[in-house]
DNA sequence: TGGAATCGAGACGTATAGTATCGTAATCCC
DNA sequence: GGGATTACGATACTATACGTCTCGATTCCA
């Protein structure tokens, strides 16, 4: 899988364990390709991203790319894996944790052009189950600090233990995703606080 | 071919108001193109949708398509406009309204392959501002019944008048969009109730 | 009846995906 | 060291799709 090819030892020969002579794959080229992919992704977006463009920007031949990734999609998935994710913040309260993490994530990733990879991959996975399987572990990992905050809150007794954390996490992330990607709205960092409060207290609870 | 060629709004000539001789645009072709677009969209998805495929499926020439839509994207946007949206439900309570509307929308649209148009358009708009402007009125219109339910609840005193309806609406729609499009999860209609309750009462409010 | 704009069909040029083939360069094994 | 093996960058190649354009025929208006 692509995953095994980017697990640190990127410049590995094709056969992981068995005998392998010959020139090893260049780790430099590997990283240059991923970097170029991210740069181009933020410059022209996913649909205008061409493999030839990546090759040229990375200073490698096309074959060097196709030797590592079967197509443009897994390449972008791997590049996606190098993007900043949620960073755990343990402030002592659930509300504080969520606000801090969302602010950080917003400023470091969602507000950058790189964030457009997200809806592009979402669009593709709908008709490409293999892509979904490639993405899911990545997505899950990226969101882990969020789930951890909910679990800490439960441990503190701050949150009912019966709460469905997955659903709660969707409730926090969902509105931001919709605004950003579907409605094309920019989100001011200050708006994050209001959103978190609304999600925590509920629409009906009133502010 | 003896069909009545109504010069309706759909097949309007290039010049809206001024004099126009010549054969009028075929309303049949217009609708056939939109229909074929939707069929193919659900069959192969957006990225694999080809204008040639649409032309062939609709039984028209490519020029007939490009005469009406400058590119594939606006065509898909127009087709998108023909898809089922929220249907207003006035049950007497906000919770009832939301549950009913979401269930209906889920079953009539989100659970069908047609729903994949959504993330595709979201992906494109990120790097195509013109598309965003084309979509926004459509999106706003589709969500209007949802906003209306919130306003009714406010009028009944069921909901604090200070609530930001746009944000509340995002809170309802967001989790579903994230599950469906980003995480690739299917949503059982029964799950809608739990989501609405969580959004209304808040994560912290209780079970 | 003639002008105008349409129709379906498809040729055309450009661009990109993905494959295959160059000659060269790096590494392993003997 | 030397030979085998594999990767390297570069580029030619096939196939597909976009968007433009032309064709003769059709349909409507004046």
mmCIF file of C-alpha atoms (C1' of nucleotides) in Angstrom, chain B residues 7-9 11-25 67, chain C residues 4-6:
data_model
loop_
_atom_site.group_PDB
_atom_site.id
_atom_site.type_symbol
_atom_site.label_atom_id
_atom_site.label_comp_id
_atom_site.label_asym_id
_atom_site.label_seq_id
_atom_site.Cartn_x
_atom_site.Cartn_y
_atom_site.Cartn_z
ATOM 1 C CA UNK B 7 -40.445 28.926 -26.135
ATOM 2 C CA UNK B 8 -40.471 28.690 -22.416
ATOM 3 C CA UNK B 9 -37.882 30.106 -20.146
ATOM 4 C CA UNK B 11 -34.973 27.117 -23.885
ATOM 5 C CA UNK B 12 -34.801 30.842 -24.168
ATOM 6 C CA UNK B 13 -32.847 32.361 -27.020
ATOM 7 C CA UNK B 14 -29.503 33.917 -26.456
ATOM 8 C CA UNK B 15 -30.782 37.476 -26.386
ATOM 9 C CA UNK B 16 -33.182 37.773 -23.548
ATOM 10 C CA UNK B 17 -35.343 40.651 -24.652
ATOM 11 C CA UNK B 18 -34.244 41.806 -28.059
ATOM 12 C CA UNK B 19 -35.376 40.651 -31.462
ATOM 13 C CA UNK B 20 -34.551 37.065 -32.318
ATOM 14 C CA UNK B 21 -35.323 35.247 -35.486
ATOM 15 C CA UNK B 22 -34.374 31.700 -36.307
ATOM 16 C CA UNK B 23 -35.152 28.387 -34.800
ATOM 17 C CA UNK B 24 -35.791 28.598 -31.067
ATOM 18 C CA UNK B 25 -33.887 26.428 -28.701
ATOM 19 C CA UNK B 67 -24.589 26.645 -26.539
ATOM 20 C "C1'" DA C 4 -31.595 33.646 -38.850
ATOM 21 C "C1'" DA C 5 -30.599 30.655 -35.354
ATOM 22 C "C1'" DT C 6 -31.269 26.150 -34.128
#
